[in-house]
């Protein structure tokens, strides 16, 4: 794979001086169009061998482009605050808004490759990291992001030559470190493992571009041309996204009236005295569980979804009353801000994730995409269809990172909803809870029902199962929610005591 | 001070049941108007004695109001990631957007008071913390935020009674902790120190409201009424801000032609060979300094301001080339996003602060307020006049927190600017750098000059001095910048070796 970039590509000073100015003019023109029209964002993943000019490439890109719209993101390998959240959290945080360019510098791939070379991880962990990158890139491409993966290469001989050159001149001596020479000794391992990694991750959506790095002129012009062509192609395509033959599978009409929701026994209820007793019991238990020492190593994401007027707010308050205000946050999910709307869908949820020892309660959530956005036609079928996979992937990353994910669907029937709507309209301080939109949603009851059933079917996993809550009785629903939370937390704490526990909790 | 709230205020169940529903209706109506029209944001600072119902108050506010627009912010006392940035960073991060309500729960004041009670800090440190809070509140009020400071009080006798009551019922026993009883033993100290703290911080802009907390009915109705009246008053006032008699001092015309900028010797230059040699020297030195062990305990904020076309971008690139891409971030400052525009002016800069061991380079900065915003009339005189004090305060917080603040003004003269504008227009890939706005700004040269001189006069402190850079020669400017950075970092590293070094660096 690397043969073609160990050929000694070279471009003379004359040709470089001739070709660079028009290239720069074209590049800046393309970028200005990008900034002005904001049709998409660009992520450049830059990796390669030591000494192949990765740092220099970042510099020239910043020189050629308007650097106010280019952000370089190069995470330090160990940051205390990163360790608190799943590894991909930092890349999500660094995603550019539409019109902007981000350079992800030498970590997404070089990190895992280096760890493999030095034997800190095995092949399966390397594969896992690569798979994780691929899913991330696939999501980006599906969200319309232009993803460019560039590998700067250097043969063993050229690497040595480069280091020696830098060391000879006083002006550049500081740029070669002991680590560079140490890596050079392992060149063959880097070569072998990188080749395998690149082969595995060169996909149709986001292929690698290999560039030989030994000659500065060749490297710079090739890099510039690569970026220019990619920008132009996408700008000409307009807002049309790079969707490769996505066929939406035909949807069968349901053959009978049975479904998950209708199978629920919504008649379940609790007497007032029983409710009061159980409420105190489970709130006390939840409070004690959240103060246990082991809880400091967990984090907890709780999702509340449900029909309009199903009682999400009231249930959330019964939970938070048992918690120390310093430990939880309630995140209501409404219309996205412009910073959120300019980035891939899940960005706004990644930015809300709790650190260890904390809870975040989502009042509505990322499931909006497969519920309201699907039913109201706010996104294309291809978008909500891929959302199931992206959501499962998102939740799996949380669970792997010792984050407990608990998801509640609060179900009421149409009669109960009508009763509550009317009741809300009758009480002055509750009128705000009921809007024209709520009545409109009611008309689409069957469509929402279908969307909920699909959602549960496709996203209820054993690591993050849906809990369907019979919510015609608020008392019954609140107790079920508190009890479930306690049981899930207790199970997770027990699991901690097993050394090397797999990152899974069954419900 | 507390006498009036140890009287045993009480409201019967009948009156409570009568008065609560209309109060709730009025509160939610006022909040809906706030959400719809977004004229300002609300910060409720909630503090008080243990057992006085702080937690319950948060709960009822969430029940009475639309909780999707109420965020409770209760920082845990020690968070690793908070320690990386100045203490007020977390409160800045939690500031609500216009239309939103934030409850700052029991830490801004209770934290310092508790530390004083247990002798962890002395009176002067307590005063310092209180002063810091006052400046923060003053800034919020000036930015149009409605600030409500509420202290829930309880006499010693009532506190004991409250804890005993909670412990007797199985349902609430979990709510009383050993720490609560421990604090109770120190009640008199809490009383004395809190009284002093409240006296000191009850200002005209943000006075304390004391509420006796022993009777739930009395407490809730008083809290609700307090919030309602404050909301109504501000909503009726419309967008008009709560500006208390700010007189803009008359501005004397300058009596001669001398000023800081004209005193600069812009003829300074460097020969190419000398430049190349010095560039390599200082880049190498900067690289080594940034890798020193002590640097991991510093953070570094570098501000680049200057005339249009003064060479900020080129200077920044000469600096970043010497740095590990994993350690620095360049923040270009342009138009604010909607999340930024909805919050106090400095919010967007607080969110960009570096953690320890990192550098952030601002390409333009918070000084925009006293430069372009002043000259172009984008804010009121009263806004940019107060900005000097707020900026000094901001930078002082940074410096106190071992963050080195280095500020460069790149000065060129009008002839040199014209030459560069024309040059930019002649080179295709530089044309984007020159816009109609640049030509417009040029017409206002004297106004900008005056603004720059005022800025330097009012914000060049010995802890964060301005460095005026003669930039007619790009070479001279770049070397001066690199050299200054190296010297400031070296001085800061030396200072670290002095134990208990005062948080100051002289330039």
PDB file of C-alpha atoms in Angstrom, chain A residues 167-258:
ATOM      1  CA  UNK A 167      19.432  18.329  13.825  1.00  0.00           C
ATOM      2  CA  UNK A 168      22.213  19.817  11.794  1.00  0.00           C
ATOM      3  CA  UNK A 169      20.778  23.311  11.576  1.00  0.00           C
ATOM      4  CA  UNK A 170      20.750  25.341  14.804  1.00  0.00           C
ATOM      5  CA  UNK A 171      17.443  26.852  13.756  1.00  0.00           C
ATOM      6  CA  UNK A 172      15.591  23.535  13.680  1.00  0.00           C
ATOM      7  CA  UNK A 173      17.493  21.364  16.136  1.00  0.00           C
ATOM      8  CA  UNK A 174      14.810  21.803  18.796  1.00  0.00           C
ATOM      9  CA  UNK A 175      12.258  20.099  16.589  1.00  0.00           C
ATOM     10  CA  UNK A 176      13.739  16.594  16.875  1.00  0.00           C
ATOM     11  CA  UNK A 177      13.065  14.901  20.183  1.00  0.00           C
ATOM     12  CA  UNK A 178      14.343  11.717  21.811  1.00  0.00           C
ATOM     13  CA  UNK A 179      10.889  10.256  21.231  1.00  0.00           C
ATOM     14  CA  UNK A 180      11.271  10.805  17.494  1.00  0.00           C
ATOM     15  CA  UNK A 181      14.463   8.710  17.420  1.00  0.00           C
ATOM     16  CA  UNK A 182      12.858   6.090  19.605  1.00  0.00           C
ATOM     17  CA  UNK A 183       9.957   5.810  17.172  1.00  0.00           C
ATOM     18  CA  UNK A 184      12.412   5.641  14.295  1.00  0.00           C
ATOM     19  CA  UNK A 185      13.917   2.479  15.760  1.00  0.00           C
ATOM     20  CA  UNK A 186      10.454   0.943  15.525  1.00  0.00           C
ATOM     21  CA  UNK A 187       9.899   2.151  11.968  1.00  0.00           C
ATOM     22  CA  UNK A 188       9.159  -1.304  10.574  1.00  0.00           C
ATOM     23  CA  UNK A 189       6.466  -1.906  13.169  1.00  0.00           C
ATOM     24  CA  UNK A 190       4.882   1.480  12.466  1.00  0.00           C
ATOM     25  CA  UNK A 191       4.975   0.701   8.752  1.00  0.00           C
ATOM     26  CA  UNK A 192       3.345  -2.706   9.117  1.00  0.00           C
ATOM     27  CA  UNK A 193       0.656  -1.702  11.586  1.00  0.00           C
ATOM     28  CA  UNK A 194      -0.164   1.579   9.850  1.00  0.00           C
ATOM     29  CA  UNK A 195      -0.529  -0.218   6.531  1.00  0.00           C
ATOM     30  CA  UNK A 196      -2.997  -2.654   8.016  1.00  0.00           C
ATOM     31  CA  UNK A 197      -4.911   0.156   9.775  1.00  0.00           C
ATOM     32  CA  UNK A 198      -5.179   2.200   6.598  1.00  0.00           C
ATOM     33  CA  UNK A 199      -6.312  -0.763   4.550  1.00  0.00           C
ATOM     34  CA  UNK A 200      -9.030  -1.484   7.060  1.00  0.00           C
ATOM     35  CA  UNK A 201     -10.282   2.093   7.198  1.00  0.00           C
ATOM     36  CA  UNK A 202     -10.190   3.173   3.584  1.00  0.00           C
ATOM     37  CA  UNK A 203     -13.911   3.198   2.902  1.00  0.00           C
ATOM     38  CA  UNK A 204     -16.034   4.435   0.025  1.00  0.00           C
ATOM     39  CA  UNK A 205     -17.325   7.372   2.084  1.00  0.00           C
ATOM     40  CA  UNK A 206     -13.980   8.356   3.545  1.00  0.00           C
ATOM     41  CA  UNK A 207     -10.977   6.924   1.718  1.00  0.00           C
ATOM     42  CA  UNK A 208      -7.399   7.696   2.671  1.00  0.00           C
ATOM     43  CA  UNK A 209      -5.281   9.964   0.505  1.00  0.00           C
ATOM     44  CA  UNK A 210      -1.619   9.002   0.789  1.00  0.00           C
ATOM     45  CA  UNK A 211       0.977  11.685   0.179  1.00  0.00           C
ATOM     46  CA  UNK A 212       4.732  11.172   0.095  1.00  0.00           C
ATOM     47  CA  UNK A 213       6.181  13.648   2.524  1.00  0.00           C
ATOM     48  CA  UNK A 214       9.924  13.762   1.893  1.00  0.00           C
ATOM     49  CA  UNK A 215       9.888  16.652  -0.573  1.00  0.00           C
ATOM     50  CA  UNK A 216       8.254  19.807   0.765  1.00  0.00           C
ATOM     51  CA  UNK A 217       7.240  21.131  -2.638  1.00  0.00           C
ATOM     52  CA  UNK A 218       5.596  17.902  -3.725  1.00  0.00           C
ATOM     53  CA  UNK A 219       3.882  17.448  -0.389  1.00  0.00           C
ATOM     54  CA  UNK A 220       2.476  20.950  -0.211  1.00  0.00           C
ATOM     55  CA  UNK A 221       1.175  21.094  -3.765  1.00  0.00           C
ATOM     56  CA  UNK A 222      -0.401  17.650  -3.473  1.00  0.00           C
ATOM     57  CA  UNK A 223      -2.051  18.537  -0.190  1.00  0.00           C
ATOM     58  CA  UNK A 224      -3.367  21.806  -1.580  1.00  0.00           C
ATOM     59  CA  UNK A 225      -4.695  20.179  -4.747  1.00  0.00           C
ATOM     60  CA  UNK A 226      -6.345  17.399  -2.771  1.00  0.00           C
ATOM     61  CA  UNK A 227      -8.180  19.858  -0.577  1.00  0.00           C
ATOM     62  CA  UNK A 228      -9.065  22.114  -3.491  1.00  0.00           C
ATOM     63  CA  UNK A 229     -10.573  19.337  -5.595  1.00  0.00           C
ATOM     64  CA  UNK A 230     -12.593  18.014  -2.679  1.00  0.00           C
ATOM     65  CA  UNK A 231     -13.927  21.462  -1.809  1.00  0.00           C
ATOM     66  CA  UNK A 232     -14.816  22.281  -5.400  1.00  0.00           C
ATOM     67  CA  UNK A 233     -16.593  19.014  -6.005  1.00  0.00           C
ATOM     68  CA  UNK A 234     -18.765  19.440  -2.944  1.00  0.00           C
ATOM     69  CA  UNK A 235     -19.416  23.128  -3.506  1.00  0.00           C
ATOM     70  CA  UNK A 236     -20.584  22.410  -7.029  1.00  0.00           C
ATOM     71  CA  UNK A 237     -22.877  19.675  -5.772  1.00  0.00           C
ATOM     72  CA  UNK A 238     -24.530  22.387  -3.661  1.00  0.00           C
ATOM     73  CA  UNK A 239     -26.369  21.325  -0.573  1.00  0.00           C
ATOM     74  CA  UNK A 240     -26.917  17.855  -1.965  1.00  0.00           C
ATOM     75  CA  UNK A 241     -25.337  15.437   0.412  1.00  0.00           C
ATOM     76  CA  UNK A 242     -22.979  12.659  -0.393  1.00  0.00           C
ATOM     77  CA  UNK A 243     -25.545   9.921   0.008  1.00  0.00           C
ATOM     78  CA  UNK A 244     -24.367   6.703  -1.583  1.00  0.00           C
ATOM     79  CA  UNK A 245     -27.330   4.729  -2.807  1.00  0.00           C
ATOM     80  CA  UNK A 246     -29.343   4.602   0.347  1.00  0.00           C
ATOM     81  CA  UNK A 247     -32.443   2.561  -0.260  1.00  0.00           C
ATOM     82  CA  UNK A 248     -35.163   3.025   2.257  1.00  0.00           C
ATOM     83  CA  UNK A 249     -36.575  -0.433   2.901  1.00  0.00           C
ATOM     84  CA  UNK A 250     -40.305  -0.775   2.219  1.00  0.00           C
ATOM     85  CA  UNK A 251     -42.388  -0.557   5.359  1.00  0.00           C
ATOM     86  CA  UNK A 252     -44.960  -3.292   5.843  1.00  0.00           C
ATOM     87  CA  UNK A 253     -48.294  -2.227   7.256  1.00  0.00           C
ATOM     88  CA  UNK A 254     -48.922  -3.945  10.577  1.00  0.00           C
ATOM     89  CA  UNK A 255     -50.967  -7.063  10.103  1.00  0.00           C
ATOM     90  CA  UNK A 256     -52.927  -6.899  13.314  1.00  0.00           C
ATOM     91  CA  UNK A 257     -53.709  -4.509  16.138  1.00  0.00           C
ATOM     92  CA  UNK A 258     -51.221  -5.854  18.603  1.00  0.00           C
TER      93      UNK A 258
END
